[in-house]
C-alpha cells in the first residue's frame, strides 16, 4: 500500500469514527445495510471470498442460497462496523443491554477460581461489543492482542478505541505479547484472543469443516503453561438490537503427550467448537480472507 493509499485508508476510518457515532442508532443501522447491499452487489474480491468460504460451511447450499448467505454476511459485517464506530458513545446501560451470552457460568466460575481464563473467539459478530460487555457488566478488565495494521496511524486508532473500552491491547508483532499474556493469566486475569486465522509461523494444522487449515497455537500454549482455563466463545446476531453469544465448555489439557501433541489436540478442539457456532450462524462469520490451505496458492498469502 502506497503512502497516499495509507493516508486515504486512515482518513476514511477516521471519518467513520467521527461521523457515524453522531448518527441516531436507527439511521446508522440503515446506513450499514445500504452500504452492505451496495458492496455485495458489486461482487468484489471480498464478497466472492466470503461466499467461497461459506460454501465450505454449507456444502449442500445452492448458488442462490450461498448468494443469500453472503448478502446476509455482508450486512452482519457492516453491522459490526456501524456498532464499532458508535460503541464509544454508548452508555453503560446500552452496553449491558446490547449483549446476552449463554452459559456464562463457565467464565464466571473460571474467574472465581483465580487461575486465569483464556477466551478464544472466531471472527463472528462483534467481539469488541462482547469485550465492552465484559469490562462493564462483569467489571473485569482483560488483555488482548491486535494485528498491526497499515498505516501505523490506523493501528493507533484501533488501539486507542479498544483501550477506551477498558481493554489492554498488545501488538501481535514487534513485542513480547506471549510473555505479557502469561503474566496476566498467572495473576488470575482474563485474556481474549481471536483465534480462527493464523497470522504467524507457529500455527497448528487442524481440520475445519473437513479440510485442513492452520489456527494459532497461542491459546492452547497459554493454557498449558499457566494453568488457565481455555474457553471457546461464539457470537451471533438475530433480528433484535441485542447480540447473542455462547461460552462453550472448557478445552482441557490432555493428560499425556508432548507439548506439541497437546497443543494440536487442544487447537483442534477449539476449531470444532468454532465450527459448531459458525454452522449454526454462518452469516455472522466475517471471514473475507483465504483461510483453508487449499486456497493459499500464492506465497504471499501464506502466513510468514
mmCIF file of N, CA and C in Angstrom, residues 192-240:
data_model
loop_
_atom_site.group_PDB
_atom_site.id
_atom_site.type_symbol
_atom_site.label_atom_id
_atom_site.label_comp_id
_atom_site.label_asym_id
_atom_site.label_seq_id
_atom_site.Cartn_x
_atom_site.Cartn_y
_atom_site.Cartn_z
ATOM 1 N N UNK A 192 -8.349 -12.390 26.080
ATOM 2 C CA UNK A 192 -9.287 -12.675 24.989
ATOM 3 C C UNK A 192 -8.534 -12.623 23.661
ATOM 4 N N UNK A 193 -8.652 -13.681 22.859
ATOM 5 C CA UNK A 193 -7.892 -13.782 21.611
ATOM 6 C C UNK A 193 -8.791 -14.251 20.472
ATOM 7 N N UNK A 194 -8.744 -13.532 19.348
ATOM 8 C CA UNK A 194 -9.395 -14.004 18.127
ATOM 9 C C UNK A 194 -8.486 -15.064 17.521
ATOM 10 N N UNK A 195 -9.025 -16.271 17.290
ATOM 11 C CA UNK A 195 -8.139 -17.420 17.085
ATOM 12 C C UNK A 195 -8.559 -18.358 15.969
ATOM 13 N N UNK A 196 -9.225 -17.843 14.923
ATOM 14 C CA UNK A 196 -9.608 -18.750 13.833
ATOM 15 C C UNK A 196 -8.775 -18.553 12.576
ATOM 16 N N UNK A 197 -7.760 -17.674 12.621
ATOM 17 C CA UNK A 197 -6.919 -17.458 11.439
ATOM 18 C C UNK A 197 -5.487 -17.236 11.897
ATOM 19 N N UNK A 198 -4.577 -18.040 11.373
ATOM 20 C CA UNK A 198 -3.182 -17.969 11.794
ATOM 21 C C UNK A 198 -2.469 -16.823 11.097
ATOM 22 N N UNK A 199 -1.795 -15.988 11.879
ATOM 23 C CA UNK A 199 -1.028 -14.872 11.328
ATOM 24 C C UNK A 199 0.463 -15.016 11.615
ATOM 25 N N UNK A 200 0.881 -16.216 11.997
ATOM 26 C CA UNK A 200 2.269 -16.412 12.400
ATOM 27 C C UNK A 200 2.834 -17.644 11.709
ATOM 28 N N UNK A 201 4.051 -17.992 12.102
ATOM 29 C CA UNK A 201 4.697 -19.195 11.566
ATOM 30 C C UNK A 201 4.512 -20.388 12.494
ATOM 31 N N UNK A 202 3.767 -20.198 13.577
ATOM 32 C CA UNK A 202 3.635 -21.266 14.576
ATOM 33 C C UNK A 202 2.234 -21.850 14.618
ATOM 34 N N UNK A 203 1.462 -21.661 13.554
ATOM 35 C CA UNK A 203 0.099 -22.162 13.548
ATOM 36 C C UNK A 203 0.037 -23.679 13.573
ATOM 37 N N UNK A 204 -1.080 -24.165 14.091
ATOM 38 C CA UNK A 204 -1.308 -25.604 14.211
ATOM 39 C C UNK A 204 -2.283 -26.033 13.125
ATOM 40 N N UNK A 205 -1.935 -27.089 12.390
ATOM 41 C CA UNK A 205 -2.837 -27.579 11.361
ATOM 42 C C UNK A 205 -4.004 -28.317 12.000
ATOM 43 N N UNK A 206 -5.217 -27.955 11.584
ATOM 44 C CA UNK A 206 -6.435 -28.573 12.101
ATOM 45 C C UNK A 206 -7.359 -28.884 10.933
ATOM 46 N N UNK A 207 -8.326 -29.752 11.191
ATOM 47 C CA UNK A 207 -9.398 -29.982 10.233
ATOM 48 C C UNK A 207 -10.547 -29.049 10.598
ATOM 49 N N UNK A 208 -11.016 -28.289 9.617
ATOM 50 C CA UNK A 208 -12.067 -27.309 9.846
ATOM 51 C C UNK A 208 -13.089 -27.467 8.741
ATOM 52 N N UNK A 209 -14.274 -27.898 9.098
ATOM 53 C CA UNK A 209 -15.289 -28.243 8.106
ATOM 54 C C UNK A 209 -14.738 -29.228 7.088
ATOM 55 N N UNK A 210 -13.946 -30.182 7.596
ATOM 56 C CA UNK A 210 -13.482 -31.292 6.786
ATOM 57 C C UNK A 210 -12.228 -31.053 5.982
ATOM 58 N N UNK A 211 -11.657 -29.840 6.028
ATOM 59 C CA UNK A 211 -10.456 -29.543 5.252
ATOM 60 C C UNK A 211 -9.389 -28.921 6.141
ATOM 61 N N UNK A 212 -8.109 -29.093 5.787
ATOM 62 C CA UNK A 212 -7.039 -28.578 6.638
ATOM 63 C C UNK A 212 -6.852 -27.067 6.527
ATOM 64 N N UNK A 213 -6.604 -26.457 7.666
ATOM 65 C CA UNK A 213 -6.188 -25.069 7.748
ATOM 66 C C UNK A 213 -5.273 -24.948 8.955
ATOM 67 N N UNK A 214 -4.806 -23.751 9.244
ATOM 68 C CA UNK A 214 -3.982 -23.528 10.430
ATOM 69 C C UNK A 214 -4.653 -22.516 11.327
ATOM 70 N N UNK A 215 -4.553 -22.769 12.617
ATOM 71 C CA UNK A 215 -5.067 -21.835 13.609
ATOM 72 C C UNK A 215 -3.980 -21.551 14.636
ATOM 73 N N UNK A 216 -4.053 -20.414 15.321
ATOM 74 C CA UNK A 216 -2.987 -20.030 16.242
ATOM 75 C C UNK A 216 -2.792 -21.032 17.376
ATOM 76 N N UNK A 217 -1.536 -21.244 17.727
ATOM 77 C CA UNK A 217 -1.207 -22.142 18.839
ATOM 78 C C UNK A 217 -1.298 -21.439 20.183
ATOM 79 N N UNK A 218 -1.327 -20.096 20.171
ATOM 80 C CA UNK A 218 -1.239 -19.320 21.399
ATOM 81 C C UNK A 218 -2.228 -19.677 22.492
ATOM 82 N N UNK A 219 -3.541 -19.772 22.211
ATOM 83 C CA UNK A 219 -4.490 -20.083 23.286
ATOM 84 C C UNK A 219 -4.173 -21.389 24.007
ATOM 85 N N UNK A 220 -3.887 -22.437 23.245
ATOM 86 C CA UNK A 220 -3.587 -23.733 23.865
ATOM 87 C C UNK A 220 -2.277 -23.681 24.642
ATOM 88 N N UNK A 221 -1.259 -23.021 24.096
ATOM 89 C CA UNK A 221 0.029 -22.946 24.775
ATOM 90 C C UNK A 221 -0.066 -22.138 26.062
ATOM 91 N N UNK A 222 -0.836 -21.052 26.044
ATOM 92 C CA UNK A 222 -1.017 -20.262 27.259
ATOM 93 C C UNK A 222 -1.713 -21.071 28.344
ATOM 94 N N UNK A 223 -2.739 -21.829 27.961
ATOM 95 C CA UNK A 223 -3.446 -22.651 28.942
ATOM 96 C C UNK A 223 -2.521 -23.697 29.549
ATOM 97 N N UNK A 224 -1.674 -24.305 28.707
ATOM 98 C CA UNK A 224 -0.743 -25.307 29.221
ATOM 99 C C UNK A 224 0.280 -24.699 30.178
ATOM 100 N N UNK A 225 0.859 -23.588 29.793
ATOM 101 C CA UNK A 225 1.959 -23.028 30.560
ATOM 102 C C UNK A 225 1.521 -22.345 31.844
ATOM 103 N N UNK A 226 0.290 -21.853 31.888
ATOM 104 C CA UNK A 226 -0.142 -21.070 33.055
ATOM 105 C C UNK A 226 -1.182 -21.774 33.912
ATOM 106 N N UNK A 227 -1.798 -22.845 33.397
ATOM 107 C CA UNK A 227 -2.881 -23.488 34.133
ATOM 108 C C UNK A 227 -4.209 -22.784 33.992
ATOM 109 N N UNK A 228 -4.282 -21.798 33.081
ATOM 110 C CA UNK A 228 -5.525 -21.058 32.875
ATOM 111 C C UNK A 228 -6.573 -21.926 32.187
ATOM 112 N N UNK A 229 -7.827 -21.555 32.387
ATOM 113 C CA UNK A 229 -8.944 -22.227 31.732
ATOM 114 C C UNK A 229 -9.060 -21.704 30.305
ATOM 115 N N UNK A 230 -9.261 -22.604 29.351
ATOM 116 C CA UNK A 230 -9.415 -22.227 27.946
ATOM 117 C C UNK A 230 -10.870 -22.419 27.538
ATOM 118 N N UNK A 231 -11.530 -21.314 27.155
ATOM 119 C CA UNK A 231 -12.946 -21.348 26.826
ATOM 120 C C UNK A 231 -13.185 -20.816 25.411
ATOM 121 N N UNK A 232 -13.755 -21.622 24.514
ATOM 122 C CA UNK A 232 -14.181 -21.092 23.216
ATOM 123 C C UNK A 232 -15.456 -20.260 23.390
ATOM 124 N N UNK A 233 -15.597 -19.227 22.570
ATOM 125 C CA UNK A 233 -16.787 -18.376 22.584
ATOM 126 C C UNK A 233 -17.219 -18.138 21.142
ATOM 127 N N UNK A 234 -18.524 -18.210 20.882
ATOM 128 C CA UNK A 234 -19.046 -17.836 19.568
ATOM 129 C C UNK A 234 -20.130 -16.783 19.748
ATOM 130 N N UNK A 235 -20.268 -15.911 18.747
ATOM 131 C CA UNK A 235 -21.171 -14.769 18.807
ATOM 132 C C UNK A 235 -22.042 -14.740 17.560
ATOM 133 N N UNK A 236 -23.235 -14.188 17.689
ATOM 134 C CA UNK A 236 -24.092 -14.049 16.519
ATOM 135 C C UNK A 236 -25.147 -12.983 16.771
ATOM 136 N N UNK A 237 -25.773 -12.556 15.677
ATOM 137 C CA UNK A 237 -26.861 -11.590 15.728
ATOM 138 C C UNK A 237 -28.186 -12.297 15.448
ATOM 139 N N UNK A 238 -29.268 -11.701 15.941
ATOM 140 C CA UNK A 238 -30.594 -12.109 15.488
ATOM 141 C C UNK A 238 -31.281 -10.863 14.942
ATOM 142 N N UNK A 239 -32.592 -10.853 14.913
ATOM 143 C CA UNK A 239 -33.300 -9.711 14.330
ATOM 144 C C UNK A 239 -33.475 -8.559 15.313
ATOM 145 N N UNK A 240 -32.958 -8.712 16.508
ATOM 146 C CA UNK A 240 -33.101 -7.662 17.518
ATOM 147 C C UNK A 240 -31.849 -6.789 17.543
#
